[in-house]
mmCIF file of N, CA and C in Angstrom:
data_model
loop_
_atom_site.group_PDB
_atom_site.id
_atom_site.type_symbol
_atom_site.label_atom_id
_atom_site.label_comp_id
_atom_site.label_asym_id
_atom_site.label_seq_id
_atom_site.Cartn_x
_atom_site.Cartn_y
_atom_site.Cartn_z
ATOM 1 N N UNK P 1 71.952 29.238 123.157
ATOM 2 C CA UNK P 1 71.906 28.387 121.978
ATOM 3 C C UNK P 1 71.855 26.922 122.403
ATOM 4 N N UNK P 2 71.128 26.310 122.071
ATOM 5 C CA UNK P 2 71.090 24.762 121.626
ATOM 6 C C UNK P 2 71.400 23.799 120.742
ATOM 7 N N UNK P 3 72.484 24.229 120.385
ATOM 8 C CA UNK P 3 73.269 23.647 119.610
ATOM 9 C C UNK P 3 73.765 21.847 120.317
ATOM 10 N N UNK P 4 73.167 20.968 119.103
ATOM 11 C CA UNK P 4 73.988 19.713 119.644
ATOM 12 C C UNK P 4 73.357 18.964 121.060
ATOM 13 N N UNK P 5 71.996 20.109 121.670
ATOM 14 C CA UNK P 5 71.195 19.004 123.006
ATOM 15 C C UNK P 5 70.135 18.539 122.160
ATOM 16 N N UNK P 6 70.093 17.355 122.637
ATOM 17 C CA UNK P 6 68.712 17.046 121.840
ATOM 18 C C UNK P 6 68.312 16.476 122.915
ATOM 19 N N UNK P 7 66.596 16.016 123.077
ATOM 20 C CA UNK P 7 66.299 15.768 124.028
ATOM 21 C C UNK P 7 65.219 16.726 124.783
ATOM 22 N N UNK P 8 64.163 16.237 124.995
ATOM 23 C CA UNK P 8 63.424 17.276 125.859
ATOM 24 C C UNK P 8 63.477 16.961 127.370
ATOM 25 N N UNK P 9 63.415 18.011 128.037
ATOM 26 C CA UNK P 9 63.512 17.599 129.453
ATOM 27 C C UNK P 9 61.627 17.529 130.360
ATOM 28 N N UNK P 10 61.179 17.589 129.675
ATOM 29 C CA UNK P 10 59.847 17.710 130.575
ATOM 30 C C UNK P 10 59.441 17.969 131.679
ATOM 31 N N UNK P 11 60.372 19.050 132.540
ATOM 32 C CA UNK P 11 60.362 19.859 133.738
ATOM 33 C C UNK P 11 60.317 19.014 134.437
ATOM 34 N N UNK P 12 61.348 17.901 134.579
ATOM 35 C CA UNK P 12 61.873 16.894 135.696
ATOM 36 C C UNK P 12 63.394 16.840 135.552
ATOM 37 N N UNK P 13 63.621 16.180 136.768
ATOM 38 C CA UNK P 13 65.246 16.005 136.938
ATOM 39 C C UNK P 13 65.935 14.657 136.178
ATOM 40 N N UNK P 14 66.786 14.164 135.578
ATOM 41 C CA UNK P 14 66.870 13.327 135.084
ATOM 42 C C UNK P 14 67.012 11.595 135.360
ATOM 43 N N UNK P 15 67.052 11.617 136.764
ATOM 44 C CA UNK P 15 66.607 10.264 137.447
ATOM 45 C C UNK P 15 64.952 10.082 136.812
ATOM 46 N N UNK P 16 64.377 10.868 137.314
ATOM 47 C CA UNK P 16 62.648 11.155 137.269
ATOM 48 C C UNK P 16 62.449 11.043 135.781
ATOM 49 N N UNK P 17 63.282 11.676 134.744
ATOM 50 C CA UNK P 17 62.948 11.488 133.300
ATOM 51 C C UNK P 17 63.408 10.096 132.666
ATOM 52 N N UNK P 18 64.270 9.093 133.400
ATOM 53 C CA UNK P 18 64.784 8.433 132.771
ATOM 54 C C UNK P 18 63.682 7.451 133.410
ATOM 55 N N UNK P 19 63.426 7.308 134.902
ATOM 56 C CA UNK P 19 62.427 6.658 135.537
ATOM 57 C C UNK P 19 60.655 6.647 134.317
ATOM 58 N N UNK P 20 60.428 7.852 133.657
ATOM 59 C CA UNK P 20 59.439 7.815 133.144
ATOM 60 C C UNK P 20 59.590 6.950 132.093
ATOM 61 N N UNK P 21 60.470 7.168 131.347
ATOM 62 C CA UNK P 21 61.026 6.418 129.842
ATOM 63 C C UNK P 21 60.823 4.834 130.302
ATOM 64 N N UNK P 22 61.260 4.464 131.810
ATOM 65 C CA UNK P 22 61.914 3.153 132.209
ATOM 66 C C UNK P 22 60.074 2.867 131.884
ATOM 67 N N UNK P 23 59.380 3.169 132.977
ATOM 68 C CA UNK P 23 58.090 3.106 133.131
ATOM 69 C C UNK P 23 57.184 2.645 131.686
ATOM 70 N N UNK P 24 57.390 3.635 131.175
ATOM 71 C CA UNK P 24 56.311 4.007 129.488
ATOM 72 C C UNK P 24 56.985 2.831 128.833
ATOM 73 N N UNK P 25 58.015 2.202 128.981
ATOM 74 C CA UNK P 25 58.812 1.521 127.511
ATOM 75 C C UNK P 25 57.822 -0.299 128.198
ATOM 76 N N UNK P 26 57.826 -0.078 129.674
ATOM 77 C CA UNK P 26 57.517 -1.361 130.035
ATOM 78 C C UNK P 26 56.509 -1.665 130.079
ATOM 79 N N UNK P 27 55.279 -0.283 130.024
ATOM 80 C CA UNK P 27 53.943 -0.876 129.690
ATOM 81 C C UNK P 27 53.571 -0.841 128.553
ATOM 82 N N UNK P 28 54.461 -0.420 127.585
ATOM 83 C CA UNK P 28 54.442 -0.781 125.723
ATOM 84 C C UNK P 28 54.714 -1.888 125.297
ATOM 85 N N UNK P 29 55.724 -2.068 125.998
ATOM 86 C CA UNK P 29 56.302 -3.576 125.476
ATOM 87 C C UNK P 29 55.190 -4.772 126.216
ATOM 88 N N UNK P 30 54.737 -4.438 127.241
ATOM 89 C CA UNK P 30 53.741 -5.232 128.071
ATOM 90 C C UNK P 30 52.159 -5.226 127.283
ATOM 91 N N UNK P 31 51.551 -3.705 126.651
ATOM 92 C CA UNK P 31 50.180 -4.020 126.224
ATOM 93 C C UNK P 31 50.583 -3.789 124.544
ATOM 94 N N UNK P 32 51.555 -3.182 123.531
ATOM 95 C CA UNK P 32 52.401 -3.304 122.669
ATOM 96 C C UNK P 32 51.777 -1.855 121.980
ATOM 97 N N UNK P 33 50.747 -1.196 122.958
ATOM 98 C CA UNK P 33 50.050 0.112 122.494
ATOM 99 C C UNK P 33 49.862 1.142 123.479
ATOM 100 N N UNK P 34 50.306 2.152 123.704
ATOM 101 C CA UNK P 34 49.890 2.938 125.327
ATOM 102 C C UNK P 34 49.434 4.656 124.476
ATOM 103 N N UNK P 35 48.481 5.283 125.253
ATOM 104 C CA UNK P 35 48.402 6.582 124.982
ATOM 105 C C UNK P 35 49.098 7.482 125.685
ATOM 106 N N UNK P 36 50.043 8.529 124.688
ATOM 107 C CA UNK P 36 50.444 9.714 125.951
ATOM 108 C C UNK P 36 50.793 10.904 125.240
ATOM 109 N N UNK P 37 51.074 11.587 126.031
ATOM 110 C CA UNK P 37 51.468 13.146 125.059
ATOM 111 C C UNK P 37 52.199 13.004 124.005
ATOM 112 N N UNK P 38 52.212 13.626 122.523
ATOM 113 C CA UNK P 38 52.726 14.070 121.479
ATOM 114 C C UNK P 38 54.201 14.130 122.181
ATOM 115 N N UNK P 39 54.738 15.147 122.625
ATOM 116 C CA UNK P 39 56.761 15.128 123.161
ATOM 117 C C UNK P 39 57.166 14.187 123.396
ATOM 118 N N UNK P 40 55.999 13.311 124.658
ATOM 119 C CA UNK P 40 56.573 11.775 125.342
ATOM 120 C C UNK P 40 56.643 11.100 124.651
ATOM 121 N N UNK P 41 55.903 10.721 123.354
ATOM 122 C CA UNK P 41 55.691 9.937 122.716
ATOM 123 C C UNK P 41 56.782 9.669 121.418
ATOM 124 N N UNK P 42 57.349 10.885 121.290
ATOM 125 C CA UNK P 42 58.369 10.995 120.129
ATOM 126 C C UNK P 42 59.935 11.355 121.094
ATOM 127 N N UNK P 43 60.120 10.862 122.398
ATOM 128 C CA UNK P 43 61.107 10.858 122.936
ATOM 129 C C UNK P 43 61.363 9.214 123.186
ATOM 130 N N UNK P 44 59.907 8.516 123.739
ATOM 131 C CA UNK P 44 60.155 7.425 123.769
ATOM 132 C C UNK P 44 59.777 6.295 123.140
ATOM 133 N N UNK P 45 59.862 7.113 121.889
ATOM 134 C CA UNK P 45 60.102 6.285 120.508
ATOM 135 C C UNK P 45 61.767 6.301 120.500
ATOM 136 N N UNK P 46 62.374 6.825 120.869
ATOM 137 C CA UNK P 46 64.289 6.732 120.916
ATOM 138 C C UNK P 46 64.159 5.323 121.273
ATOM 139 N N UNK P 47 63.851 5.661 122.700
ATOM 140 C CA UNK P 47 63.810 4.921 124.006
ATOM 141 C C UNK P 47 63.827 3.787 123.709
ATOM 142 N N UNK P 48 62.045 3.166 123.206
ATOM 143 C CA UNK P 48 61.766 1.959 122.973
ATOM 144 C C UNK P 48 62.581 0.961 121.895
ATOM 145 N N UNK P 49 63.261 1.794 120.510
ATOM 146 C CA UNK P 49 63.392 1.543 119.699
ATOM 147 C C UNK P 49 64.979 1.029 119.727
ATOM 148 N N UNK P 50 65.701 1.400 120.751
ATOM 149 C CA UNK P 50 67.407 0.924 120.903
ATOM 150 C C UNK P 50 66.847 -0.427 122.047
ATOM 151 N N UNK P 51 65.804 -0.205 122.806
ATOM 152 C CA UNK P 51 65.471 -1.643 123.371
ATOM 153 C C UNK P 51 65.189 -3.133 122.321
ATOM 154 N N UNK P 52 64.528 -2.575 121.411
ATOM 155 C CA UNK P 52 64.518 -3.352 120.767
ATOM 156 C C UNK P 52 65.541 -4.004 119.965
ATOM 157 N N UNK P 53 66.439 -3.125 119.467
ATOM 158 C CA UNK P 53 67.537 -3.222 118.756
ATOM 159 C C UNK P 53 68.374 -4.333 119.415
ATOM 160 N N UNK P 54 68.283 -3.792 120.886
ATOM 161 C CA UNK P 54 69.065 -5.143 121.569
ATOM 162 C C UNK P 54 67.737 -6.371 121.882
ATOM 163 N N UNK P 55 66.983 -6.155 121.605
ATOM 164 C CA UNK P 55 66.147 -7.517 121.416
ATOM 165 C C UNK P 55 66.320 -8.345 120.121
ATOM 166 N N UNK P 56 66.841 -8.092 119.032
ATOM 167 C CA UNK P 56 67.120 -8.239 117.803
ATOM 168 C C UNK P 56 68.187 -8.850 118.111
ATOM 169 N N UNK P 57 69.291 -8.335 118.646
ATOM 170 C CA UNK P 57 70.397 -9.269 119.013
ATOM 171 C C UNK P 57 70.283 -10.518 119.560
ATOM 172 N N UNK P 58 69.726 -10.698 120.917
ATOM 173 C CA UNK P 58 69.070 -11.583 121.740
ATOM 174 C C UNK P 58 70.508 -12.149 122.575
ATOM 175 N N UNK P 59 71.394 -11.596 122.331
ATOM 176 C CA UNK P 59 72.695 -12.346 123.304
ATOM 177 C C UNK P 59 72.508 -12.023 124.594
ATOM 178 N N UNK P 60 73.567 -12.708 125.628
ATOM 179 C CA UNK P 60 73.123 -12.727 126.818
ATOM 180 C C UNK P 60 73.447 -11.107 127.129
ATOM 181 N N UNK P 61 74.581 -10.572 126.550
ATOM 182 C CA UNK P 61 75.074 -9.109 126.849
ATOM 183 C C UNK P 61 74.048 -8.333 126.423
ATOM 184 N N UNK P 62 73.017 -8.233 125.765
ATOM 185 C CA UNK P 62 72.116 -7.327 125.051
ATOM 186 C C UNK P 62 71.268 -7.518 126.286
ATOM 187 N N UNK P 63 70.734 -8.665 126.939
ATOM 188 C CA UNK P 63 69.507 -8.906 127.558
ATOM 189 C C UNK P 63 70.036 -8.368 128.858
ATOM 190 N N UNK P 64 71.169 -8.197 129.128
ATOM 191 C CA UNK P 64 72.216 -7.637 130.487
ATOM 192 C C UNK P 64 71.261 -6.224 130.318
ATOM 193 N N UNK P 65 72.259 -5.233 129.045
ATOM 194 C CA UNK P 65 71.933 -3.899 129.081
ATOM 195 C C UNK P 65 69.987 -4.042 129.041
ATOM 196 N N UNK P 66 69.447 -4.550 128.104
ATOM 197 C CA UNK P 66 68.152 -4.653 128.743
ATOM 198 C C UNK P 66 67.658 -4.055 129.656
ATOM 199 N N UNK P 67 67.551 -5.386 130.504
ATOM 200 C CA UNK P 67 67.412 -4.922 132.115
ATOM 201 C C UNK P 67 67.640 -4.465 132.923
ATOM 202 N N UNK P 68 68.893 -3.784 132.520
ATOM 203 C CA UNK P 68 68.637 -2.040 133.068
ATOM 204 C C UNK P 68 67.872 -0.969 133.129
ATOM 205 N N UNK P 69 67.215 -1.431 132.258
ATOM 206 C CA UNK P 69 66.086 -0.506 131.949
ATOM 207 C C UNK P 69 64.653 -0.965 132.382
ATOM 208 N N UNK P 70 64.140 -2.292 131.659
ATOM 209 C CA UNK P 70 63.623 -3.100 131.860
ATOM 210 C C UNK P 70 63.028 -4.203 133.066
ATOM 211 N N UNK P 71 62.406 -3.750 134.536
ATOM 212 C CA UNK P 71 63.184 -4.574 135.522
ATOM 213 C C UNK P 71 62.252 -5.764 135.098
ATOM 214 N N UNK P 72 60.823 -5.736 134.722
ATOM 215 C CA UNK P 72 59.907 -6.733 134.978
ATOM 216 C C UNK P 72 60.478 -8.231 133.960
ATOM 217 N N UNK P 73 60.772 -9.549 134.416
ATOM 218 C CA UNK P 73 60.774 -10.070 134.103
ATOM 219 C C UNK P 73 60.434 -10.679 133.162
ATOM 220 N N UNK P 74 58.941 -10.717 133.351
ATOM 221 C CA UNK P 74 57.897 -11.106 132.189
ATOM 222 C C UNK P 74 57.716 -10.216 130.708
ATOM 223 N N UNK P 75 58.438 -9.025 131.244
ATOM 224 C CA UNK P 75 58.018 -7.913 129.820
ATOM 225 C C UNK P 75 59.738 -8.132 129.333
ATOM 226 N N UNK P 76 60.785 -8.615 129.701
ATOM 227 C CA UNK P 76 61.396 -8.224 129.514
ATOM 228 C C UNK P 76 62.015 -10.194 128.420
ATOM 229 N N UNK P 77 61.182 -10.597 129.101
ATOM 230 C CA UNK P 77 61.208 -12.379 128.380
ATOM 231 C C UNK P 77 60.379 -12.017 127.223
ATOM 232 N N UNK P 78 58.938 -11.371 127.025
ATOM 233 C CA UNK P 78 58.098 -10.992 126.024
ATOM 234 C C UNK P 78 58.965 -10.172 125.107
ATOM 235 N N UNK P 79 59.809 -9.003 125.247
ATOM 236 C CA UNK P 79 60.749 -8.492 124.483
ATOM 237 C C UNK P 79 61.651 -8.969 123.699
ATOM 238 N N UNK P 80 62.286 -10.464 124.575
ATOM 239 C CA UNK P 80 63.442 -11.000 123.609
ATOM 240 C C UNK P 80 62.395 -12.259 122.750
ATOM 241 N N UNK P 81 61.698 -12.384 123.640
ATOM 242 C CA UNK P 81 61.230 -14.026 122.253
ATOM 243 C C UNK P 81 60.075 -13.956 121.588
ATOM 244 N N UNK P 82 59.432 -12.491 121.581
ATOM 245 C CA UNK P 82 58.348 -12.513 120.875
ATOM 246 C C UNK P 82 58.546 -11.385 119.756
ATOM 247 N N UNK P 83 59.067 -9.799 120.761
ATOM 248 C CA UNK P 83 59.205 -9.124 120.102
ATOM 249 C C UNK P 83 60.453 -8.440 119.304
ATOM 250 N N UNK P 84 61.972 -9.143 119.729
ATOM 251 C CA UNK P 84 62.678 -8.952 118.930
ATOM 252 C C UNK P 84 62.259 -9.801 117.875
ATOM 253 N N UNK P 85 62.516 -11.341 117.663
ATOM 254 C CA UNK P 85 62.468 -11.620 116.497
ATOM 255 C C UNK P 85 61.584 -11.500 115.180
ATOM 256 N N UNK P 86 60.245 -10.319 115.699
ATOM 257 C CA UNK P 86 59.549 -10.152 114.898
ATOM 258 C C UNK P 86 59.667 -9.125 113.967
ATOM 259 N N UNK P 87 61.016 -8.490 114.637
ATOM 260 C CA UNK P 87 61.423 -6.857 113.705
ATOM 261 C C UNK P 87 62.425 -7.233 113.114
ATOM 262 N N UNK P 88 62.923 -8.962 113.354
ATOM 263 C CA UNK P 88 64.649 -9.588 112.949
ATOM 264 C C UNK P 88 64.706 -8.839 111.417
ATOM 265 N N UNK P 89 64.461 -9.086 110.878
ATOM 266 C CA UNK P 89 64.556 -8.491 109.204
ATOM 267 C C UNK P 89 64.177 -6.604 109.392
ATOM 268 N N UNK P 90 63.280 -5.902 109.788
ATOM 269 C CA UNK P 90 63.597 -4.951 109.683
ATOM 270 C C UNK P 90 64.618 -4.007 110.520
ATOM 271 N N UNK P 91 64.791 -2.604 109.633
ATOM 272 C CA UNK P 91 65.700 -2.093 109.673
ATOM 273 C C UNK P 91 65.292 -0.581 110.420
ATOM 274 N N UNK P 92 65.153 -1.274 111.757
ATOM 275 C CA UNK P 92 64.581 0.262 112.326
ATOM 276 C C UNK P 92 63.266 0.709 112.240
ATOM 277 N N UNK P 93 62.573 1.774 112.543
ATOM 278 C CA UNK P 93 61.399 1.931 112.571
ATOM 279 C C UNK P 93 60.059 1.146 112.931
ATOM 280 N N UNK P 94 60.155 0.441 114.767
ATOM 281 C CA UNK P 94 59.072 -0.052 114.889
ATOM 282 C C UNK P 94 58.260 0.229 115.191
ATOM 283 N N UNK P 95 58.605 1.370 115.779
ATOM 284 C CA UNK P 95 57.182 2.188 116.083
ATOM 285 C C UNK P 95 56.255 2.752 115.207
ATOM 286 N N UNK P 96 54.812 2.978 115.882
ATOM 287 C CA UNK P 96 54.472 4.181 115.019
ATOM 288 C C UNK P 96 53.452 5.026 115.640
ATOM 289 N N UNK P 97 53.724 6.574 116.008
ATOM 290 C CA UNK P 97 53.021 7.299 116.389
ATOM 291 C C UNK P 97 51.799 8.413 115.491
ATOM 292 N N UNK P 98 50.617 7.647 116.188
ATOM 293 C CA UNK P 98 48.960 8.254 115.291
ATOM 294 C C UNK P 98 48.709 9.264 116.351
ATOM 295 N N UNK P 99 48.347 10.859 115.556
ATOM 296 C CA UNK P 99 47.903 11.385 116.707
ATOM 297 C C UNK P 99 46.434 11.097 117.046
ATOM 298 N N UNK P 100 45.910 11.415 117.906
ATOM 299 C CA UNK P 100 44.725 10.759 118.305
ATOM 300 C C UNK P 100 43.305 11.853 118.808
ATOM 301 N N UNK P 101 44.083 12.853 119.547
ATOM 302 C CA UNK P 101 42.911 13.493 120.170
ATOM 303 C C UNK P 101 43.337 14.976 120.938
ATOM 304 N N UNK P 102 42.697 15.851 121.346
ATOM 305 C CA UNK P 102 43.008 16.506 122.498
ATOM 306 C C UNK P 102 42.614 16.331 123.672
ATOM 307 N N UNK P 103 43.678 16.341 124.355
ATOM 308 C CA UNK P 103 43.169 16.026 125.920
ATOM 309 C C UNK P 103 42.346 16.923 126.469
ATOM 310 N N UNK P 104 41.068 17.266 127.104
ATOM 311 C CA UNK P 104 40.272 17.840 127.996
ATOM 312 C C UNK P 104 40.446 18.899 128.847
ATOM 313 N N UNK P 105 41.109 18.103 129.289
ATOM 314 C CA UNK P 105 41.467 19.216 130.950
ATOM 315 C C UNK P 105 42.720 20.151 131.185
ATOM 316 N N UNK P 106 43.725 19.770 130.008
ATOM 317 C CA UNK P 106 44.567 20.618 129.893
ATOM 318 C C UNK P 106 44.992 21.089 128.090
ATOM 319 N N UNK P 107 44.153 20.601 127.630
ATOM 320 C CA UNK P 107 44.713 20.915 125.873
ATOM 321 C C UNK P 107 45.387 20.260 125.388
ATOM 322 N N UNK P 108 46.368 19.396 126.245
ATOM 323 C CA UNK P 108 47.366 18.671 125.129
ATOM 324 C C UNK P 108 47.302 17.836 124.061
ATOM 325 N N UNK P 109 48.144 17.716 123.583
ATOM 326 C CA UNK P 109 47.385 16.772 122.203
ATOM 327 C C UNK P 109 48.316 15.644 122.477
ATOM 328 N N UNK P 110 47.495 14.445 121.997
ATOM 329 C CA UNK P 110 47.969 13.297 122.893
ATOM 330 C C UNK P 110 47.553 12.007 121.927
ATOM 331 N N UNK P 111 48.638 10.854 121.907
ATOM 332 C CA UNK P 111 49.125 10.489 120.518
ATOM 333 C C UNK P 111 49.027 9.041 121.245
ATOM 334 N N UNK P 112 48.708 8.131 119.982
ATOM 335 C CA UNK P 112 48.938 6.777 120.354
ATOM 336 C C UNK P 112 50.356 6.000 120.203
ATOM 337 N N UNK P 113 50.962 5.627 120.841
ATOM 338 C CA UNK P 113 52.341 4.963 120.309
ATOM 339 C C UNK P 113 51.724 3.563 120.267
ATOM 340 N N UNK P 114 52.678 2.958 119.060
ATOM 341 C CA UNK P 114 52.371 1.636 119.346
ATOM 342 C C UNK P 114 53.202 0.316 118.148
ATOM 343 N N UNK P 115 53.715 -0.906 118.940
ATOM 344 C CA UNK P 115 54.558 -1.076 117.814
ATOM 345 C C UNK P 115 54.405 -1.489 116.623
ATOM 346 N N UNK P 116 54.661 -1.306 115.803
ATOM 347 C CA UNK P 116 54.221 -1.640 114.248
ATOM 348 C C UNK P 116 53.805 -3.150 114.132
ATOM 349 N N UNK P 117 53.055 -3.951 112.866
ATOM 350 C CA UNK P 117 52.335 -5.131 112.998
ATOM 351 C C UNK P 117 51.529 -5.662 114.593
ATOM 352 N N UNK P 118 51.332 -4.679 115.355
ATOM 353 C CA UNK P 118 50.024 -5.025 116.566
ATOM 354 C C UNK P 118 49.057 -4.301 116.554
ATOM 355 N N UNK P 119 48.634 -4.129 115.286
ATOM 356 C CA UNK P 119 47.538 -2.767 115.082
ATOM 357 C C UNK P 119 46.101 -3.463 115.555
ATOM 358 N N UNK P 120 45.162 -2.868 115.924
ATOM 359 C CA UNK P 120 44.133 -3.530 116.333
ATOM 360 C C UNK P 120 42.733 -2.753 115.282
ATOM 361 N N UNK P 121 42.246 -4.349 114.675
ATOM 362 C CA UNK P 121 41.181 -3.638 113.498
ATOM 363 C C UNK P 121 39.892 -2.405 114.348
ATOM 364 N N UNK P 122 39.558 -1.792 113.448
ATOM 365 C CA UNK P 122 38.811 -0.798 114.080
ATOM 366 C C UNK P 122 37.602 -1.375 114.344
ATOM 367 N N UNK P 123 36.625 -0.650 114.966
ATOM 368 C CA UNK P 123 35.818 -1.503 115.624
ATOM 369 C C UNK P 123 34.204 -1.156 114.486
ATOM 370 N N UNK P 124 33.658 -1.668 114.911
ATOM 371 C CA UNK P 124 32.139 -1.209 114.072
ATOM 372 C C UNK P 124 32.723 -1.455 112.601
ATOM 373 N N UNK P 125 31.569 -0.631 111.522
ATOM 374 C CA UNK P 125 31.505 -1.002 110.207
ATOM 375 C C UNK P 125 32.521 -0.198 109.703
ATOM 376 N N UNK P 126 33.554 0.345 109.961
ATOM 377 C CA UNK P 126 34.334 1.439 110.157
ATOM 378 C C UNK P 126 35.089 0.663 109.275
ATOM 379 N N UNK P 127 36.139 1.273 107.631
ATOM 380 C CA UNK P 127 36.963 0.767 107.259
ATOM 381 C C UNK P 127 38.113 1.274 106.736
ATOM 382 N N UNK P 128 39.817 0.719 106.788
ATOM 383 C CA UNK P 128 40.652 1.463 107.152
ATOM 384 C C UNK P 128 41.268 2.082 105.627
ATOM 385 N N UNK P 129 40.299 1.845 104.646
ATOM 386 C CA UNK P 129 40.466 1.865 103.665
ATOM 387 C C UNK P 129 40.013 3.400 103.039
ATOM 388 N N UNK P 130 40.964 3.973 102.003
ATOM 389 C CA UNK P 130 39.290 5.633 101.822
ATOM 390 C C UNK P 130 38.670 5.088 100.178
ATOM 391 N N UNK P 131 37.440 5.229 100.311
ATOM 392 C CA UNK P 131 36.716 4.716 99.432
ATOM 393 C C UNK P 131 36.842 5.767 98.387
#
């Protein structure tokens, strides 16, 4: 029974799973959109989303726990002065995961994360509207 685990483990050890989360959260917060599997993507939506929370704060103790996670400098300065104060008023939910496609070579289905207000207009005569 599984009662009370939550959490997927993705057939790694948990240095290696927390290392991935560390990884994925820093090139989100770095391009503010990344593609990856459907599971990864709704695990590190947790992930990204308590980072932010302490970006919202912006005290020196928030930016401490941060960078624990966080090592890169530059993504981690982009986090407190661009992208906390842009969620300051909301209440949770910055993400948002679109699924997108199936992957090729192995089937998976594989989802865009990305944080809410950095949407990028679609391209061509394409409109996001249904007529």
């Amino acid at each position: 029974m599984r009662h009370r685990n939550h959490g997927r483990k993705f057939s790694r050890t948990s240095a290696h799973r927390i290392a991935l989360f560390r990884n994925m959260a820093t090139a989100l917060f770095r391009h503010e959109r990344i593609e990856t599997t459907d599971p990864k993507a709704k695990e590190l939506r947790i992930f990204a989303e308590r980072l932010i929370t302490l970006a919202k704060a912006g005290d020196l103790h928030a930016r401490r726990q941060a960078h624990r996670d966080i090592r890169d400098q530059d993504v981690l300065h982009k986090l407190f002065a661009e992208i906390g104060p842009r969620f300051k008023a909301r209440n949770g939910g910055y993400t948002r995961i679109t699924k997108s496609r199936i992957r090729r070579g192995d089937n998976a289905p594989i989802s865009i994360l990305e944080l809410v207000g950095s949407e990028v207009p679609l391209k061509g005569g394409e409109s996001s509207s249904a007529d």
